[in-house]
Every structure is written in C-alpha cells, then in structure tokens.
Amino acid sequence: MRLVQFVQKSSPNYLQFGVELDDGGNVVDLSHIAPNTLNFIRGGEYAIDVAKSYLKTSPPSLYGADVELDAPINGMDKVICIGMNYKDHVEELGAQMPKEPLVFNKFPSCIVGPSADVPYPKITEELDWEVELCVVIGKKASNVDQSEAMDYVYGFTTAHDVSARDWQLRRNGGQWLAGKAMDSFAPIGPAVVTKEDILDPHNLNLSCMVNGEVKQNSNTRNFVFGVDFVVSWVSQFSTLLPGDIILTGTPGGVGTNMKPKQFLKVGDVVECRVEGIGSVINKI
C-alpha cells in the first residue's frame, strides 16, 4: 500500500489520511479507519487488514489532480539520519570506509511535504542536496538483532536531506545538528510504501536532479550498511517507536564535493526520486 496524507484542493485546511492507488494516481480516503498515518501504523496488522478489506469493496476515490499530498507521516518521535553510508559517496570524499554507522538527527519539525517550498535560511551560504531512502519503523524496537531487524520495518519513503554545509562542516563546533536541522530541511514523500511492495530495499535506483540536471544517480546496493544493520545498530542505544524514520544516507554527487563546489540558489527546483516510491520536488 501507498499511505498518504493529503488535503483536497476544495478543502485545503482539512488534512486527511488515505491510500494512493498508484504513484500520482487516485486517492482513497481512509480517515474513518485512522486519522493519520502515525495512528494507522500504531494500529499494526489489524489496521492493515481493515484497510485491505475496505479497498476490496472498490470504494470511491478522489482524482489525484484534486488533492495535494502532504508529508506522508509526521508527529513521529525521532528522525534519525545516517552519514557516509554509500560507497560512492565515501569515495568522492576521499575517506576510509566507516567501520560503524555515523548517526545524527533532525527534528520532527523539519518534516515537510513532497511539494513544499524550502525556505533558504539567511544564515547559510552553502545549501546542498541529498537524496535518501527513508525507513519507517512499524513497531517498538530495542536491542534488536540484525537477523530480526526487517520485522520492525513498516515501509519506506523518499527523503531530501537538505544540508547547510558551512554549518555542518565548519561551524557549531563540528557538530552536524545545526547544519542538518534547520526549518524544512526534511522533505519526504510522496507516500509511505509498505515493505511488502518493495521487493528489495538494497537494490533501488535513486537520483537527484536540480533544475532538471542530474546530480546524483546511484543504487542502494552501494550501501555501506544495509537497512537491517542500520535498524539493529540504532536500536542498541535508542528505542525506536512506531512511525520513527531513519534517513539511510546519500550517494555520491553532492554539491559540496564537486569541483568547483555547487550550491543551491533561491528559485532552484530539486527533485529527489527513489525507485518504487516516487519523487519529492521542492523549490528553494
């Protein structure tokens, strides 16, 4: 299933929860089953069964053109991020392959929708792009073994890890948080795709385009640490809760590593896409 949160263009102040029948396709309202994606995930297998039974009745749907998608999930407890987790990205940095995941975070308030504008912070001069596969946790996970980690994964979505490189790399005493967690620095969407519909999260094409020009083009088979390892690793020191998300890292092709360096400008349009999930398209 493709879980979405949306507003009808005729009622833009009323956020609804539903299922998108296809990427960019019609949407079935499921607000009578759960008020939002987070509550639906908390409902576990029972909520999924109820939704599937309802969808089998061929319920009415809304035309995709008549709705605007919001972030497919919000209100989560944690937004975890993994750095230097693609071999091609580590290579372009000229760094050694990490021996353990590099973990940092954003705030839940950083989350915005797949078509939201991203304000250019006045405090930075080095705004950069990063396409990422984002994991959505389905149930409480603490000290989980790698062999069982995928049991705790609910699904996946596309993320744009917007980054202020000056604040990430040279300011704030070397701590990444300020450069990674400014307002609107985590566009996600267009849907949370349940894991049953993603055949192999370790073989997904992903790309980033700026103004139509391809900047990143890779595949999750280039992960340094796979989804199962990352979920297990994070759960050793931080209990993951239903709805928590993990941005799993970005491949090579970020602007700060180009020669000469390239950074985003006001008016630029960034499209981050993951195979089987779809795109987030955000104007700076």
Coordinates of C-alpha atoms in Angstrom, one line a residue:
M1 CA 0.0 0.0 0.0
R2 CA 1.0 3.6 -0.6
L3 CA -0.1 5.5 2.6
V4 CA -0.5 9.3 2.1
Q5 CA -1.7 12.3 4.0
F6 CA -3.4 14.9 1.8
V7 CA -5.8 17.8 1.5
Q8 CA -8.5 18.2 -1.0
K9 CA -7.9 21.4 -3.0
S10 CA -11.5 22.3 -2.3
S11 CA -10.9 21.9 1.5
P12 CA -7.2 22.9 1.9
N13 CA -7.4 23.2 5.7
Y14 CA -8.5 19.7 6.4
L15 CA -5.7 17.1 6.5
Q16 CA -6.9 13.5 5.6
F17 CA -5.3 10.1 5.6
G18 CA -5.6 7.6 2.8
V19 CA -4.1 5.3 0.2
E20 CA -2.8 6.3 -3.1
L21 CA -3.7 3.7 -5.7
D22 CA -0.6 4.4 -7.8
D23 CA 2.2 6.9 -7.9
G24 CA 0.3 10.1 -8.8
G25 CA -2.9 8.2 -9.1
N26 CA -6.3 8.4 -7.4
V27 CA -6.6 8.5 -3.6
V28 CA -9.0 6.6 -1.3
D29 CA -9.8 8.3 1.9
L30 CA -9.2 6.1 5.0
S31 CA -9.9 8.7 7.6
H32 CA -12.7 6.5 9.0
I33 CA -10.0 3.9 9.9
A34 CA -7.3 6.2 11.3
P35 CA -7.0 10.0 11.5
N36 CA -3.4 9.9 10.2
T37 CA -0.5 7.7 9.1
L38 CA 1.1 7.5 12.5
N39 CA -2.1 6.2 14.2
F40 CA -2.6 3.8 11.3
I41 CA 0.9 2.3 11.9
R42 CA 0.3 2.1 15.6
G43 CA -2.8 0.0 14.7
G44 CA -0.5 -2.7 13.4
E45 CA -1.7 -5.7 11.4
Y46 CA -5.3 -5.1 12.4
A47 CA -5.4 -1.7 10.8
I48 CA -3.8 -3.1 7.6
D49 CA -6.4 -5.9 7.4
V50 CA -9.3 -3.4 7.9
A51 CA -7.9 -1.2 5.2
K52 CA -7.3 -4.1 2.7
S53 CA -10.9 -5.3 3.3
Y54 CA -12.3 -1.9 2.6
L55 CA -10.2 -1.5 -0.5
K56 CA -11.6 -4.8 -1.9
T57 CA -15.1 -3.2 -1.9
S58 CA -13.9 -0.7 -4.7
P59 CA -14.7 2.4 -2.6
P60 CA -14.9 5.8 -4.2
S61 CA -11.7 7.6 -4.8
L62 CA -10.5 11.2 -5.4
Y63 CA -8.7 12.2 -8.5
G64 CA -5.1 12.8 -8.0
A65 CA -5.4 16.2 -9.6
D66 CA -7.9 17.2 -6.9
V67 CA -5.7 16.6 -4.0
E68 CA -2.4 17.9 -2.7
L69 CA -0.1 15.5 -0.9
D70 CA 1.3 16.5 2.5
A71 CA 4.2 14.7 4.2
P72 CA 3.1 11.0 4.3
I73 CA 3.9 10.8 8.0
N74 CA 4.5 13.4 10.8
G75 CA 4.4 13.6 14.5
M76 CA 7.0 10.9 14.9
D77 CA 9.2 10.7 18.0
K78 CA 12.5 10.5 16.2
V79 CA 14.1 11.5 12.9
I80 CA 17.4 9.6 12.7
C81 CA 20.0 10.0 9.9
I82 CA 23.0 8.0 8.8
G83 CA 26.0 9.7 7.2
M84 CA 28.6 8.3 4.8
N85 CA 26.6 5.2 4.0
Y86 CA 27.2 4.9 0.3
K87 CA 30.4 3.6 -1.1
D88 CA 30.4 6.1 -4.0
H89 CA 29.9 9.0 -1.5
V90 CA 32.7 7.8 0.8
E91 CA 35.0 7.5 -2.3
E92 CA 34.2 11.0 -3.5
L93 CA 35.1 12.3 0.0
G94 CA 38.4 10.5 -0.2
A95 CA 37.7 8.9 3.2
Q96 CA 38.1 5.4 4.5
M97 CA 35.0 3.2 4.6
P98 CA 33.3 3.7 8.0
K99 CA 33.5 0.7 10.4
E100 CA 30.2 1.6 12.1
P101 CA 27.3 3.8 11.1
L102 CA 27.7 7.6 11.6
V103 CA 24.5 8.6 13.3
F104 CA 23.0 12.1 13.6
N105 CA 19.5 13.5 13.7
K106 CA 17.0 16.1 12.5
F107 CA 13.9 17.2 14.4
P108 CA 10.3 16.1 13.6
S109 CA 9.6 19.7 13.0
C110 CA 11.9 19.6 10.0
I111 CA 9.5 17.4 8.1
V112 CA 7.6 19.0 5.1
G113 CA 5.7 17.6 2.2
P114 CA 6.8 16.4 -1.2
S115 CA 5.9 19.6 -3.0
A116 CA 6.6 22.1 -0.2
D117 CA 8.8 25.1 -0.8
V118 CA 12.1 25.0 1.2
P119 CA 13.0 28.5 2.6
Y120 CA 16.6 29.5 2.0
P121 CA 18.0 30.2 5.5
K122 CA 19.6 33.6 5.6
I123 CA 22.3 32.2 8.0
T124 CA 23.8 29.9 5.3
E125 CA 25.7 30.4 2.0
E126 CA 26.1 26.7 1.2
L127 CA 22.8 24.9 0.8
D128 CA 23.2 21.4 -0.6
W129 CA 21.1 18.5 -1.8
E130 CA 21.0 14.8 -0.7
V131 CA 18.6 12.2 -2.0
E132 CA 17.9 9.4 0.5
L133 CA 15.9 6.2 1.0
C134 CA 14.0 6.7 4.3
V135 CA 12.9 3.8 6.5
V136 CA 9.7 3.9 8.5
I137 CA 9.6 1.9 11.7
G138 CA 6.5 -0.2 12.4
K139 CA 6.8 -1.3 16.0
K140 CA 8.9 -0.7 19.1
A141 CA 12.5 -1.8 18.6
S142 CA 15.1 -2.0 21.3
N143 CA 18.3 -4.1 21.2
V144 CA 17.1 -5.8 18.0
D145 CA 19.3 -8.4 16.4
Q146 CA 20.2 -7.8 12.7
S147 CA 18.6 -11.0 11.7
E148 CA 15.2 -9.8 13.0
A149 CA 15.6 -6.1 12.1
M150 CA 13.4 -6.1 9.0
D151 CA 10.5 -7.4 11.1
Y152 CA 10.5 -3.9 12.6
V153 CA 10.4 -2.0 9.3
Y154 CA 7.0 -0.9 8.2
G155 CA 7.9 0.7 4.9
F156 CA 9.8 3.3 3.0
T157 CA 9.6 6.8 1.6
T158 CA 11.8 9.2 -0.3
A159 CA 13.7 11.9 1.6
H160 CA 15.7 15.0 0.7
D161 CA 18.3 15.6 3.4
V162 CA 18.7 19.4 2.8
S163 CA 22.1 20.4 4.3
A164 CA 23.8 23.7 5.1
R165 CA 27.4 22.7 4.6
D166 CA 29.0 25.7 6.2
W167 CA 27.1 24.9 9.5
Q168 CA 27.5 21.2 9.2
L169 CA 31.3 21.1 8.5
R170 CA 32.9 24.4 9.8
R171 CA 30.5 26.0 12.3
N172 CA 28.9 24.9 15.5
G173 CA 32.0 23.3 16.9
G174 CA 31.9 20.4 14.4
Q175 CA 28.5 19.2 15.5
W176 CA 26.3 18.4 12.5
L177 CA 23.0 19.2 14.0
A178 CA 22.7 23.0 13.1
G179 CA 23.6 22.3 9.5
K180 CA 21.1 19.5 9.2
A181 CA 18.1 20.5 11.2
M182 CA 17.0 24.0 10.0
D183 CA 13.4 24.6 9.2
S184 CA 12.0 22.5 6.3
F185 CA 15.3 20.5 6.0
A186 CA 13.5 17.2 5.6
P187 CA 11.0 17.0 2.7
I188 CA 9.6 13.4 2.5
G189 CA 7.1 11.6 0.3
P190 CA 5.1 11.2 -1.7
A191 CA 3.9 8.1 0.2
V192 CA 4.9 5.6 2.8
V193 CA 5.2 2.4 0.7
T194 CA 4.7 -0.7 2.9
K195 CA 7.6 -3.1 2.7
E196 CA 5.6 -5.8 1.0
D197 CA 5.6 -3.6 -2.1
I198 CA 9.3 -3.0 -2.1
L199 CA 10.9 -6.2 -3.3
D200 CA 14.4 -5.4 -2.3
P201 CA 15.4 -2.2 -0.5
H202 CA 19.0 -3.0 -1.2
N203 CA 18.5 -2.7 -5.0
L204 CA 16.7 0.5 -5.6
N205 CA 17.7 3.2 -8.1
L206 CA 17.7 6.7 -6.6
S207 CA 18.5 10.1 -8.1
C208 CA 18.6 13.8 -7.5
M209 CA 18.1 16.5 -10.1
V210 CA 18.5 20.2 -9.8
N211 CA 16.6 22.3 -12.4
G212 CA 16.3 19.1 -14.5
E213 CA 20.1 18.3 -14.4
V214 CA 21.0 15.0 -12.8
K215 CA 23.4 15.5 -9.9
Q216 CA 23.1 12.1 -8.1
N217 CA 22.4 8.8 -9.8
S218 CA 23.0 5.6 -7.8
N219 CA 21.5 2.4 -6.3
T220 CA 21.0 1.3 -2.8
R221 CA 23.2 -1.8 -3.5
N222 CA 26.0 0.7 -2.8
F223 CA 25.1 0.9 0.8
V224 CA 28.0 0.5 3.3
F225 CA 25.5 -0.7 5.9
G226 CA 22.2 -2.2 4.9
V227 CA 18.8 -1.4 6.3
D228 CA 18.8 -4.3 8.6
F229 CA 22.2 -3.4 10.0
V230 CA 21.2 0.2 10.5
V231 CA 17.9 -0.6 12.3
S232 CA 19.7 -3.0 14.6
W233 CA 22.5 -0.6 15.3
V234 CA 20.3 2.4 16.1
S235 CA 18.1 0.2 18.4
Q236 CA 21.1 -0.7 20.5
F237 CA 21.2 2.8 22.0
S238 CA 17.9 4.4 21.2
T239 CA 14.5 2.7 21.4
L240 CA 12.7 3.1 18.1
L241 CA 9.0 3.7 18.1
P242 CA 6.3 3.2 15.5
G243 CA 6.5 6.0 13.0
D244 CA 10.1 6.9 13.7
I245 CA 12.1 7.4 10.5
I246 CA 15.7 6.7 9.5
L247 CA 17.3 8.5 6.6
T248 CA 19.8 5.9 5.3
G249 CA 22.4 8.2 3.7
T250 CA 23.1 9.7 0.4
P251 CA 25.1 8.6 -2.7
G252 CA 27.9 10.4 -4.5
G253 CA 27.2 13.6 -6.3
V254 CA 26.5 16.2 -3.6
G255 CA 27.4 19.8 -4.5
T256 CA 30.0 20.4 -1.8
N257 CA 32.2 17.7 -3.4
M258 CA 32.1 19.0 -6.9
K259 CA 34.9 20.9 -8.5
P260 CA 34.1 23.7 -8.3
K261 CA 31.6 23.4 -5.5
Q262 CA 28.0 23.8 -6.4
F263 CA 25.2 25.0 -4.1
L264 CA 21.5 25.7 -4.3
K265 CA 20.1 29.1 -5.0
V266 CA 16.8 30.7 -4.4
G267 CA 14.4 29.5 -7.2
D268 CA 16.2 26.2 -7.8
V269 CA 13.9 23.1 -8.1
V270 CA 15.2 19.9 -6.6
E271 CA 13.7 16.5 -7.4
C272 CA 14.7 13.5 -5.3
R273 CA 13.4 10.2 -6.5
V274 CA 13.6 6.6 -5.3
E275 CA 12.5 3.7 -7.4
G276 CA 9.2 2.2 -6.4
I277 CA 8.3 5.1 -4.2
G278 CA 8.3 8.3 -6.2
S279 CA 9.6 11.9 -6.0
V280 CA 9.8 14.8 -3.7
I281 CA 10.0 18.0 -5.8
N282 CA 10.8 21.2 -3.8
K283 CA 11.5 24.7 -4.8
I284 CA 14.1 26.6 -2.9

